[in-house]
């Protein structure tokens, strides 16, 4: 199989975005730039874009191991959503409650910032800002939805940022079977994530950024990035490799590279959409511990993900692990249950993608001026907006620009390293098993599963 076919198989989004594909040049020989960015996903591209806007004269190059958007940036759920990529309790220890409030507001503002770039750069990515729903289909889920609103109020959300909605109010927008109520926030948009990534890459190139593809990096050091067939010398080196960081020397315990999984239906008939509604295209997620999330795609499908994660012992990242029959079967069951009108639709795509989970589930952005080394990542699956904030923050740090972004609590944050194997493998399997059994118990009894308290502290926040 050639690379073009392999890339298109990675997700519904990449299949469409790469229908016509010409790879960018590989990095060969020695190249001198001012800033070298390692990673052609959202973090690397937003960093390059923000730097090029900040200083049009700066020489910037991005080097990508595969093709732009190959990783999670081209395979995620397409939720451009607010909400900090991390644990409030972690950031509060260093920055207090005010730091959390500022972080939440920065994420809210970040949704609009991305929308402005999409409009100004004419990026064709299906951008629709219709907000988002979190729906409850059981009494315990309903209680968590209400508790979630109270928690957001404590972190600075106002009555205009998120609120409780009834089953009838949800039904007026999108008909989800068995819904009892939920929450709504206007701070979310739907996109085709691969088209956003590739459109952003083209916007970077229009501003003079050079992008090398199919050039795996073998080492990153101060002033030097080495690939198999060439190298870059730069005053500033930005590591924007997210889950793939664990493949670099000495970084295997920096993150857990965890695979999340999705599927998509064929385009639905007009009759099915008349029954489902969903004209505003507001993405939907439920309140399970192993939750489900879904969007109405720009070409009239339902794309749905969740219901379990995959971690391979030793943190291996393998394309064959992206397809998980058991998890994809649970996703198909969830699709048929939540959207009965789609029960006859064929599943056209099944895929997975890896995200980086730090030990405390909290992202970090860092720049050491003495060495010229910068890094950002650890979004725990919530990186569409967080990566744009990280890229803009790195641009401010690199150019020495003081801003509200450089004072946010993830700047300078470093998570402790994960435990050695086999402890982390056993722990991840145990936590996942307890979460799955808690969901099953709540579905069966309609009462909160008390067993979840044993693993709650290790579950990522939502």
Tab-separated table of C-alpha atoms in Angstrom:
chain	number	residue	atom	x	y	z
A	1	UNK	CA	0.000	0.000	0.000
A	2	UNK	CA	1.400	3.400	-0.935
A	3	UNK	CA	1.518	6.293	1.516
A	4	UNK	CA	-1.403	8.095	-0.115
A	5	UNK	CA	-3.732	5.142	0.426
A	6	UNK	CA	-2.407	4.565	3.945
A	7	UNK	CA	-2.964	8.200	4.923
A	8	UNK	CA	-6.524	8.191	3.591
A	9	UNK	CA	-7.339	5.073	5.621
A	10	UNK	CA	-6.482	6.842	8.871
A	11	UNK	CA	-9.888	8.564	9.216
A	12	UNK	CA	-13.021	9.759	7.460
A	13	UNK	CA	-11.569	13.260	7.568
A	14	UNK	CA	-8.239	12.373	5.972
A	15	UNK	CA	-9.996	10.243	3.379
A	16	UNK	CA	-11.831	13.330	2.158
A	17	UNK	CA	-9.094	15.915	2.657
A	18	UNK	CA	-6.456	13.834	0.863
A	19	UNK	CA	-8.502	12.806	-2.169
A	20	UNK	CA	-5.987	14.849	-4.159
A	21	UNK	CA	-2.571	14.542	-2.569
A	22	UNK	CA	0.902	15.673	-3.486
A	23	UNK	CA	3.389	15.282	-0.633
A	24	UNK	CA	5.531	18.249	0.287
A	25	UNK	CA	9.301	17.851	-0.089
A	26	UNK	CA	11.283	15.838	2.413
A	27	UNK	CA	13.989	17.477	4.489
A	28	UNK	CA	17.283	16.706	2.798
A	29	UNK	CA	20.664	18.224	3.485
A	30	UNK	CA	21.233	20.980	6.046
A	31	UNK	CA	18.818	23.878	6.464
A	32	UNK	CA	19.263	27.046	8.542
A	33	UNK	CA	16.169	28.781	9.968
A	34	UNK	CA	15.303	30.988	12.927
A	35	UNK	CA	12.643	28.628	14.314
A	36	UNK	CA	12.363	24.888	13.680
A	37	UNK	CA	9.014	23.333	14.580
A	38	UNK	CA	8.858	19.547	14.960
A	39	UNK	CA	5.362	18.260	14.250
A	40	UNK	CA	2.835	19.135	11.538
A	41	UNK	CA	-0.264	18.858	13.688
A	42	UNK	CA	-2.290	21.624	15.287
A	43	UNK	CA	0.321	22.642	17.872
A	44	UNK	CA	3.132	22.978	15.361
A	45	UNK	CA	0.993	24.711	12.746
A	46	UNK	CA	-0.610	27.169	15.180
A	47	UNK	CA	2.843	27.993	16.546
A	48	UNK	CA	4.213	28.622	13.062
A	49	UNK	CA	1.154	30.646	12.063
A	50	UNK	CA	1.225	32.808	15.201
A	51	UNK	CA	4.966	33.424	14.823
A	52	UNK	CA	4.593	34.380	11.167
A	53	UNK	CA	1.833	36.835	12.068
A	54	UNK	CA	3.849	38.232	14.976
A	55	UNK	CA	7.092	38.640	13.007
A	56	UNK	CA	6.715	38.339	9.200
A	57	UNK	CA	10.494	38.419	8.756
A	58	UNK	CA	11.224	35.352	10.865
A	59	UNK	CA	12.382	32.208	9.031
A	60	UNK	CA	10.228	29.259	10.136
A	61	UNK	CA	10.268	25.636	9.049
A	62	UNK	CA	7.972	22.797	10.130
A	63	UNK	CA	9.105	19.190	9.821
A	64	UNK	CA	6.521	16.388	9.861
A	65	UNK	CA	7.149	12.633	9.980
A	66	UNK	CA	4.191	11.739	7.751
A	67	UNK	CA	1.867	14.388	6.267
A	68	UNK	CA	0.201	17.453	7.757
A	69	UNK	CA	-2.711	16.393	9.976
A	70	UNK	CA	-1.683	12.732	10.014
A	71	UNK	CA	-2.031	12.402	13.793
A	72	UNK	CA	-4.872	13.369	16.101
A	73	UNK	CA	-5.248	16.718	14.294
A	74	UNK	CA	-6.701	14.887	11.303
A	75	UNK	CA	-8.657	12.228	13.173
A	76	UNK	CA	-10.385	13.773	16.202
A	77	UNK	CA	-14.080	14.366	16.821
A	78	UNK	CA	-14.106	17.843	15.300
A	79	UNK	CA	-15.265	19.616	18.485
A	80	UNK	CA	-13.837	23.139	18.702
A	81	UNK	CA	-14.828	23.366	22.344
A	82	UNK	CA	-14.024	25.468	25.377
A	83	UNK	CA	-12.991	23.921	28.693
A	84	UNK	CA	-9.458	23.701	30.026
A	85	UNK	CA	-7.299	20.812	28.857
A	86	UNK	CA	-6.307	19.770	32.342
A	87	UNK	CA	-7.370	19.412	35.934
A	88	UNK	CA	-8.472	22.561	37.738
A	89	UNK	CA	-7.056	21.276	41.023
A	90	UNK	CA	-3.604	20.939	39.441
A	91	UNK	CA	-3.497	24.466	38.058
A	92	UNK	CA	-5.119	25.959	41.150
A	93	UNK	CA	-2.206	24.827	43.329
A	94	UNK	CA	0.171	27.094	41.402
A	95	UNK	CA	-2.104	29.922	40.235
A	96	UNK	CA	-5.061	29.971	42.602
A	97	UNK	CA	-8.709	30.306	41.695
A	98	UNK	CA	-8.043	33.431	39.638
A	99	UNK	CA	-5.704	31.415	37.425
A	100	UNK	CA	-8.452	28.872	36.752
A	101	UNK	CA	-10.967	31.598	35.912
A	102	UNK	CA	-8.493	33.199	33.479
A	103	UNK	CA	-7.725	29.815	31.931
A	104	UNK	CA	-11.394	29.012	31.365
A	105	UNK	CA	-11.998	32.424	29.811
A	106	UNK	CA	-8.972	32.032	27.534
A	107	UNK	CA	-10.384	28.753	26.245
A	108	UNK	CA	-13.779	30.368	25.628
A	109	UNK	CA	-12.160	33.232	23.734
A	110	UNK	CA	-10.027	30.698	21.864
A	111	UNK	CA	-13.061	29.231	20.106
A	112	UNK	CA	-13.825	32.604	18.551
A	113	UNK	CA	-10.168	33.190	17.694
A	114	UNK	CA	-10.041	29.999	15.622
A	115	UNK	CA	-13.290	30.972	13.923
A	116	UNK	CA	-11.788	34.327	12.973
A	117	UNK	CA	-8.759	32.603	11.410
A	118	UNK	CA	-10.990	30.163	9.518
A	119	UNK	CA	-12.922	33.127	8.092
A	120	UNK	CA	-9.949	35.377	7.325
A	121	UNK	CA	-7.940	32.577	5.702
A	122	UNK	CA	-10.978	31.156	3.879
A	123	UNK	CA	-10.345	27.655	5.248
A	124	UNK	CA	-13.031	25.304	3.928
A	125	UNK	CA	-13.500	23.019	6.933
A	126	UNK	CA	-17.251	22.952	7.584
A	127	UNK	CA	-17.010	25.468	10.444
A	128	UNK	CA	-20.395	25.851	12.144
A	129	UNK	CA	-20.637	27.442	15.580
A	130	UNK	CA	-23.828	26.047	17.063
A	131	UNK	CA	-22.679	25.314	20.602
A	132	UNK	CA	-22.647	21.835	22.136
A	133	UNK	CA	-24.887	19.592	24.216
A	134	UNK	CA	-24.003	17.143	26.948
A	135	UNK	CA	-26.951	14.832	27.222
A	136	UNK	CA	-28.007	12.527	30.038
A	137	UNK	CA	-29.798	9.257	29.336
A	138	UNK	CA	-30.011	8.037	32.949
A	139	UNK	CA	-30.630	9.496	36.385
A	140	UNK	CA	-26.940	9.262	37.412
A	141	UNK	CA	-25.891	10.999	34.189
A	142	UNK	CA	-28.430	13.740	34.850
A	143	UNK	CA	-26.949	14.296	38.308
A	144	UNK	CA	-23.461	14.565	36.794
A	145	UNK	CA	-24.719	17.066	34.229
A	146	UNK	CA	-26.098	19.310	36.973
A	147	UNK	CA	-22.937	18.908	39.057
A	148	UNK	CA	-20.877	19.833	36.017
A	149	UNK	CA	-22.719	23.135	35.671
A	150	UNK	CA	-22.088	23.923	39.337
A	151	UNK	CA	-18.375	23.121	38.939
A	152	UNK	CA	-18.110	25.436	35.942
A	153	UNK	CA	-19.828	28.210	37.883
A	154	UNK	CA	-17.119	27.865	40.532
A	155	UNK	CA	-14.490	28.270	37.782
A	156	UNK	CA	-15.912	31.509	36.427
A	157	UNK	CA	-18.578	30.357	33.966
A	158	UNK	CA	-21.594	32.652	33.917
A	159	UNK	CA	-25.226	31.891	33.133
A	160	UNK	CA	-24.452	32.916	29.536
A	161	UNK	CA	-21.580	30.430	29.207
A	162	UNK	CA	-23.398	27.166	30.070
A	163	UNK	CA	-26.776	26.178	31.421
A	164	UNK	CA	-29.070	23.238	32.107
A	165	UNK	CA	-31.506	22.257	29.353
A	166	UNK	CA	-34.546	20.024	29.461
A	167	UNK	CA	-35.199	16.967	27.331
A	168	UNK	CA	-37.720	18.985	25.297
A	169	UNK	CA	-35.156	21.722	24.633
A	170	UNK	CA	-32.610	19.167	23.434
A	171	UNK	CA	-35.222	17.416	21.337
A	172	UNK	CA	-36.000	20.681	19.548
A	173	UNK	CA	-32.414	20.712	18.248
A	174	UNK	CA	-31.408	17.048	17.979
A	175	UNK	CA	-33.453	13.949	18.795
A	176	UNK	CA	-31.395	11.661	21.017
A	177	UNK	CA	-33.269	8.575	22.183
A	178	UNK	CA	-33.807	8.298	25.943
A	179	UNK	CA	-32.566	11.782	26.788
A	180	UNK	CA	-33.658	13.103	30.188
A	181	UNK	CA	-31.971	16.500	30.034
A	182	UNK	CA	-28.471	17.882	29.900
A	183	UNK	CA	-26.391	21.006	29.495
A	184	UNK	CA	-25.694	23.436	26.694
A	185	UNK	CA	-22.851	25.844	25.978
A	186	UNK	CA	-22.647	28.233	23.039
A	187	UNK	CA	-18.852	27.993	23.128
A	188	UNK	CA	-18.310	25.195	20.618
A	189	UNK	CA	-18.103	24.774	16.866
A	190	UNK	CA	-18.089	21.791	14.558
A	191	UNK	CA	-15.337	21.298	11.984
A	192	UNK	CA	-13.805	18.769	9.671
A	193	UNK	CA	-10.515	18.566	11.606
A	194	UNK	CA	-8.292	17.356	8.752
A	195	UNK	CA	-9.427	20.154	6.451
A	196	UNK	CA	-8.772	22.627	9.257
A	197	UNK	CA	-5.219	21.290	9.688
A	198	UNK	CA	-4.423	21.269	5.998
A	199	UNK	CA	-5.996	24.674	5.425
A	200	UNK	CA	-3.946	26.044	8.294
A	201	UNK	CA	-0.790	24.599	6.718
A	202	UNK	CA	-1.556	26.435	3.486
A	203	UNK	CA	-2.134	29.649	5.439
A	204	UNK	CA	1.303	29.187	7.025
A	205	UNK	CA	2.914	28.677	3.644
A	206	UNK	CA	1.313	31.850	2.312
A	207	UNK	CA	3.218	33.637	5.083
A	208	UNK	CA	6.552	32.128	4.164
A	209	UNK	CA	6.623	29.081	6.442
A	210	UNK	CA	8.366	26.085	4.855
A	211	UNK	CA	6.881	22.648	5.586
A	212	UNK	CA	8.781	19.390	5.085
A	213	UNK	CA	6.801	16.132	5.087
A	214	UNK	CA	7.684	12.432	5.343
A	215	UNK	CA	10.757	13.380	7.366
A	216	UNK	CA	10.800	11.536	10.713
A	217	UNK	CA	12.915	13.266	13.341
A	218	UNK	CA	15.536	11.134	15.059
A	219	UNK	CA	16.700	13.652	17.654
A	220	UNK	CA	15.909	17.095	19.037
A	221	UNK	CA	18.545	19.188	20.809
A	222	UNK	CA	19.414	22.819	21.369
A	223	UNK	CA	19.766	24.480	17.957
A	224	UNK	CA	19.531	21.171	16.070
A	225	UNK	CA	16.840	18.901	14.643
A	226	UNK	CA	18.063	15.755	12.915
A	227	UNK	CA	16.168	13.612	10.425
A	228	UNK	CA	17.216	10.580	8.452
A	229	UNK	CA	18.279	12.525	5.353
A	230	UNK	CA	18.947	15.997	6.683
A	231	UNK	CA	19.003	18.380	9.606
A	232	UNK	CA	17.906	21.850	10.620
A	233	UNK	CA	19.908	24.372	12.554
A	234	UNK	CA	17.780	26.941	14.397
A	235	UNK	CA	18.074	29.371	17.279
A	236	UNK	CA	14.682	28.144	18.525
A	237	UNK	CA	13.484	24.525	18.391
A	238	UNK	CA	9.821	23.787	19.173
A	239	UNK	CA	8.743	20.255	20.070
A	240	UNK	CA	5.103	19.860	19.030
A	241	UNK	CA	4.897	16.094	18.789
A	242	UNK	CA	2.071	15.284	21.295
A	243	UNK	CA	1.647	11.489	21.669
A	244	UNK	CA	4.568	10.817	19.311
A	245	UNK	CA	6.879	12.493	21.834
A	246	UNK	CA	7.183	9.075	23.477
A	247	UNK	CA	9.121	7.808	20.452
A	248	UNK	CA	11.926	10.282	21.062
A	249	UNK	CA	15.009	9.236	23.073
A	250	UNK	CA	14.427	9.560	26.810
A	251	UNK	CA	10.744	10.527	26.485
A	252	UNK	CA	8.974	7.168	26.755
A	253	UNK	CA	7.444	8.011	30.155
A	254	UNK	CA	6.537	11.634	29.439
A	255	UNK	CA	3.016	10.720	28.332
A	256	UNK	CA	0.732	7.768	27.922
A	257	UNK	CA	0.017	7.480	24.188
A	258	UNK	CA	-3.635	6.429	24.280
A	259	UNK	CA	-5.777	5.576	21.262
A	260	UNK	CA	-9.327	6.872	21.010
A	261	UNK	CA	-11.675	5.386	18.446
A	262	UNK	CA	-14.368	6.614	16.059
A	263	UNK	CA	-16.674	5.537	13.262
A	264	UNK	CA	-18.826	7.275	10.674
A	265	UNK	CA	-21.965	6.334	8.809
A	266	UNK	CA	-22.572	6.701	5.143
A	267	UNK	CA	-24.389	9.967	4.274
A	268	UNK	CA	-27.889	9.715	5.715
A	269	UNK	CA	-31.075	10.178	3.722
A	270	UNK	CA	-33.126	13.339	3.995
A	271	UNK	CA	-35.849	11.301	5.690
A	272	UNK	CA	-33.410	10.260	8.414
A	273	UNK	CA	-32.282	13.852	8.956
A	274	UNK	CA	-35.897	15.018	9.094
A	275	UNK	CA	-36.380	12.575	11.969
A	276	UNK	CA	-33.130	13.407	13.781
A	277	UNK	CA	-33.150	17.168	13.213
A	278	UNK	CA	-29.710	18.522	14.150
A	279	UNK	CA	-29.919	21.462	11.736
A	280	UNK	CA	-27.725	23.621	13.978
A	281	UNK	CA	-24.982	20.956	13.929
A	282	UNK	CA	-24.223	21.382	17.662
A	283	UNK	CA	-21.991	18.431	18.653
A	284	UNK	CA	-23.330	16.055	21.299
A	285	UNK	CA	-21.687	14.041	24.087
A	286	UNK	CA	-23.241	11.924	26.807
A	287	UNK	CA	-22.354	11.723	30.502
A	288	UNK	CA	-21.097	8.153	30.714
A	289	UNK	CA	-17.693	7.498	32.269
A	290	UNK	CA	-16.653	5.971	28.945
A	291	UNK	CA	-18.584	8.654	27.140
A	292	UNK	CA	-19.793	8.934	23.549
A	293	UNK	CA	-19.430	12.062	21.412
A	294	UNK	CA	-20.908	12.735	17.985
A	295	UNK	CA	-21.308	15.355	15.287
A	296	UNK	CA	-23.341	15.843	12.140
A	297	UNK	CA	-20.619	16.061	9.502
A	298	UNK	CA	-20.529	18.641	6.702
A	299	UNK	CA	-21.386	15.919	4.158
A	300	UNK	CA	-24.393	14.582	6.084
A	301	UNK	CA	-23.034	11.657	8.098
A	302	UNK	CA	-22.918	10.954	11.818
A	303	UNK	CA	-19.361	10.665	13.130
A	304	UNK	CA	-19.274	9.145	16.601
A	305	UNK	CA	-16.478	8.213	18.999
A	306	UNK	CA	-15.656	7.138	22.546
A	307	UNK	CA	-16.697	4.005	24.459
A	308	UNK	CA	-13.178	2.980	25.393
A	309	UNK	CA	-9.485	3.691	24.956
A	310	UNK	CA	-6.534	1.546	23.933
A	311	UNK	CA	-3.130	1.517	25.602
A	312	UNK	CA	-0.442	-0.913	24.527
A	313	UNK	CA	2.114	-2.091	27.066
A	314	UNK	CA	5.278	-0.047	26.756
A	315	UNK	CA	3.426	2.806	25.082
A	316	UNK	CA	3.739	1.388	21.584
A	317	UNK	CA	2.013	3.394	18.838
A	318	UNK	CA	0.893	1.019	16.102
A	319	UNK	CA	-1.466	1.614	13.218
A	320	UNK	CA	-2.955	-1.859	13.612
A	321	UNK	CA	-4.197	-0.925	17.089
A	322	UNK	CA	-6.350	1.872	15.695
A	323	UNK	CA	-9.021	-0.633	14.681
A	324	UNK	CA	-10.490	-2.285	17.768
A	325	UNK	CA	-13.428	-4.577	16.882
A	326	UNK	CA	-14.823	-4.693	20.434
A	327	UNK	CA	-14.735	-0.921	20.904
A	328	UNK	CA	-16.047	-0.228	17.417
A	329	UNK	CA	-18.889	-2.686	18.064
A	330	UNK	CA	-19.809	-0.736	21.209
A	331	UNK	CA	-19.707	2.480	19.217
A	332	UNK	CA	-22.041	0.989	16.628
A	333	UNK	CA	-24.423	-0.095	19.379
A	334	UNK	CA	-24.357	3.420	20.840
A	335	UNK	CA	-25.069	4.910	17.424
A	336	UNK	CA	-28.130	2.683	16.887
A	337	UNK	CA	-29.396	3.331	20.426
A	338	UNK	CA	-28.959	7.104	20.492
A	339	UNK	CA	-29.991	7.746	16.865
A	340	UNK	CA	-32.555	5.090	15.831
A	341	UNK	CA	-33.181	6.882	12.541
A	342	UNK	CA	-29.621	5.946	11.550
A	343	UNK	CA	-30.033	2.283	12.458
A	344	UNK	CA	-30.149	1.216	8.811
A	345	UNK	CA	-27.147	3.257	7.713
A	346	UNK	CA	-23.961	1.454	6.743
A	347	UNK	CA	-20.735	2.224	8.610
A	348	UNK	CA	-18.372	3.663	6.038
A	349	UNK	CA	-15.300	4.384	8.203
A	350	UNK	CA	-13.742	3.061	11.395
A	351	UNK	CA	-10.541	4.551	12.802
A	352	UNK	CA	-8.523	5.579	15.826
A	353	UNK	CA	-5.981	8.195	16.842
A	354	UNK	CA	-3.439	8.652	19.609
A	355	UNK	CA	-3.445	11.474	22.119
A	356	UNK	CA	-0.947	12.306	24.854
A	357	UNK	CA	-2.054	11.835	28.464
A	358	UNK	CA	0.248	13.429	31.062
A	359	UNK	CA	0.523	11.931	34.549
A	360	UNK	CA	-1.759	14.652	35.995
A	361	UNK	CA	-3.928	14.952	32.838
A	362	UNK	CA	-2.833	18.609	32.514
A	363	UNK	CA	-1.214	20.284	29.508
A	364	UNK	CA	2.056	22.168	29.601
A	365	UNK	CA	3.653	24.970	27.565
A	366	UNK	CA	7.289	25.829	28.168
A	367	UNK	CA	10.150	27.840	26.664
A	368	UNK	CA	13.734	27.880	27.935
A	369	UNK	CA	15.387	30.930	26.454
A	370	UNK	CA	18.882	29.797	27.455
A	371	UNK	CA	18.722	26.648	25.338
A	372	UNK	CA	16.149	27.870	22.817
A	373	UNK	CA	14.051	24.746	23.406
A	374	UNK	CA	10.256	25.045	23.519
A	375	UNK	CA	7.515	22.465	23.908
A	376	UNK	CA	3.767	22.161	24.237
A	377	UNK	CA	1.347	19.250	24.523
A	378	UNK	CA	-0.432	16.852	26.819
A	379	UNK	CA	-3.977	17.882	25.913
A	380	UNK	CA	-5.539	14.562	26.988
A	381	UNK	CA	-7.831	14.479	23.973
A	382	UNK	CA	-9.045	18.096	24.286
A	383	UNK	CA	-6.532	19.739	21.996
A	384	UNK	CA	-8.355	21.527	19.188
A	385	UNK	CA	-8.644	24.823	21.082
A	386	UNK	CA	-5.853	24.101	23.589
A	387	UNK	CA	-3.334	23.635	20.781
A	388	UNK	CA	-4.171	27.039	19.311
A	389	UNK	CA	-3.698	28.640	22.726
A	390	UNK	CA	-0.404	26.780	23.105
A	391	UNK	CA	0.798	27.920	19.683
A	392	UNK	CA	-0.055	31.557	20.347
A	393	UNK	CA	1.527	31.346	23.791
A	394	UNK	CA	4.748	29.908	22.379
A	395	UNK	CA	4.834	32.700	19.792
A	396	UNK	CA	4.586	35.256	22.615
A	397	UNK	CA	7.236	33.494	24.697
A	398	UNK	CA	9.654	33.137	21.797
A	399	UNK	CA	9.308	36.776	20.737
A	400	UNK	CA	9.464	38.036	24.318
A	401	UNK	CA	5.943	39.445	24.220
A	402	UNK	CA	4.187	39.675	27.569
A	403	UNK	CA	0.492	38.863	27.247
A	404	UNK	CA	-2.431	37.389	29.109
A	405	UNK	CA	-1.561	34.048	27.533
A	406	UNK	CA	1.948	33.893	28.999
A	407	UNK	CA	0.495	34.139	32.521
A	408	UNK	CA	-1.905	31.213	32.213
A	409	UNK	CA	-1.409	28.273	34.590
A	410	UNK	CA	-0.146	25.749	32.048
A	411	UNK	CA	2.829	27.949	31.141
A	412	UNK	CA	5.860	26.336	32.727
A	413	UNK	CA	3.804	23.406	34.025
A	414	UNK	CA	5.619	20.089	33.989
A	415	UNK	CA	3.841	16.869	34.830
A	416	UNK	CA	5.691	14.144	36.658
A	417	UNK	CA	6.713	11.146	34.600
A	418	UNK	CA	4.547	8.060	34.407
A	419	UNK	CA	5.488	4.965	36.375
A	420	UNK	CA	7.532	2.231	34.749
A	421	UNK	CA	5.959	-0.853	33.224
A	422	UNK	CA	4.184	-3.061	34.012
A	423	UNK	CA	2.583	-0.813	36.640
A	424	UNK	CA	1.125	1.743	34.241
A	425	UNK	CA	-0.222	-0.964	31.913
A	426	UNK	CA	-1.978	-2.764	34.780
A	427	UNK	CA	-3.283	0.531	36.160
A	428	UNK	CA	-4.720	1.723	32.843
A	429	UNK	CA	-6.452	-1.609	32.228
A	430	UNK	CA	-7.880	-1.621	35.762
A	431	UNK	CA	-9.182	1.954	35.571
A	432	UNK	CA	-10.785	1.302	32.175
A	433	UNK	CA	-12.423	-1.897	33.447
A	434	UNK	CA	-13.888	-0.161	36.492
A	435	UNK	CA	-15.226	2.726	34.372
A	436	UNK	CA	-16.831	0.298	31.917
A	437	UNK	CA	-18.391	-1.743	34.708
A	438	UNK	CA	-19.687	1.434	36.379
A	439	UNK	CA	-21.414	2.436	33.134
A	440	UNK	CA	-22.944	-1.021	32.808
A	441	UNK	CA	-24.158	-0.951	36.409
A	442	UNK	CA	-25.748	2.478	35.993
A	443	UNK	CA	-27.478	1.415	32.780
A	444	UNK	CA	-28.829	-1.649	34.578
A	445	UNK	CA	-29.916	-0.090	37.887
A	446	UNK	CA	-30.371	3.618	37.047
A	447	UNK	CA	-28.408	4.379	40.228
A	448	UNK	CA	-24.950	5.901	40.641
A	449	UNK	CA	-22.241	3.217	40.677
A	450	UNK	CA	-20.302	3.644	43.896
A	451	UNK	CA	-17.344	1.639	42.569
A	452	UNK	CA	-16.274	4.632	40.474
A	453	UNK	CA	-14.996	6.371	43.626
A	454	UNK	CA	-12.011	3.984	43.674
A	455	UNK	CA	-10.683	5.303	40.352
A	456	UNK	CA	-12.269	8.758	40.042
A	457	UNK	CA	-9.051	10.622	40.870
A	458	UNK	CA	-7.321	8.998	37.883
A	459	UNK	CA	-10.065	9.799	35.381
A	460	UNK	CA	-9.609	12.929	33.235
A	461	UNK	CA	-11.894	15.842	33.911
A	462	UNK	CA	-14.534	16.965	31.402
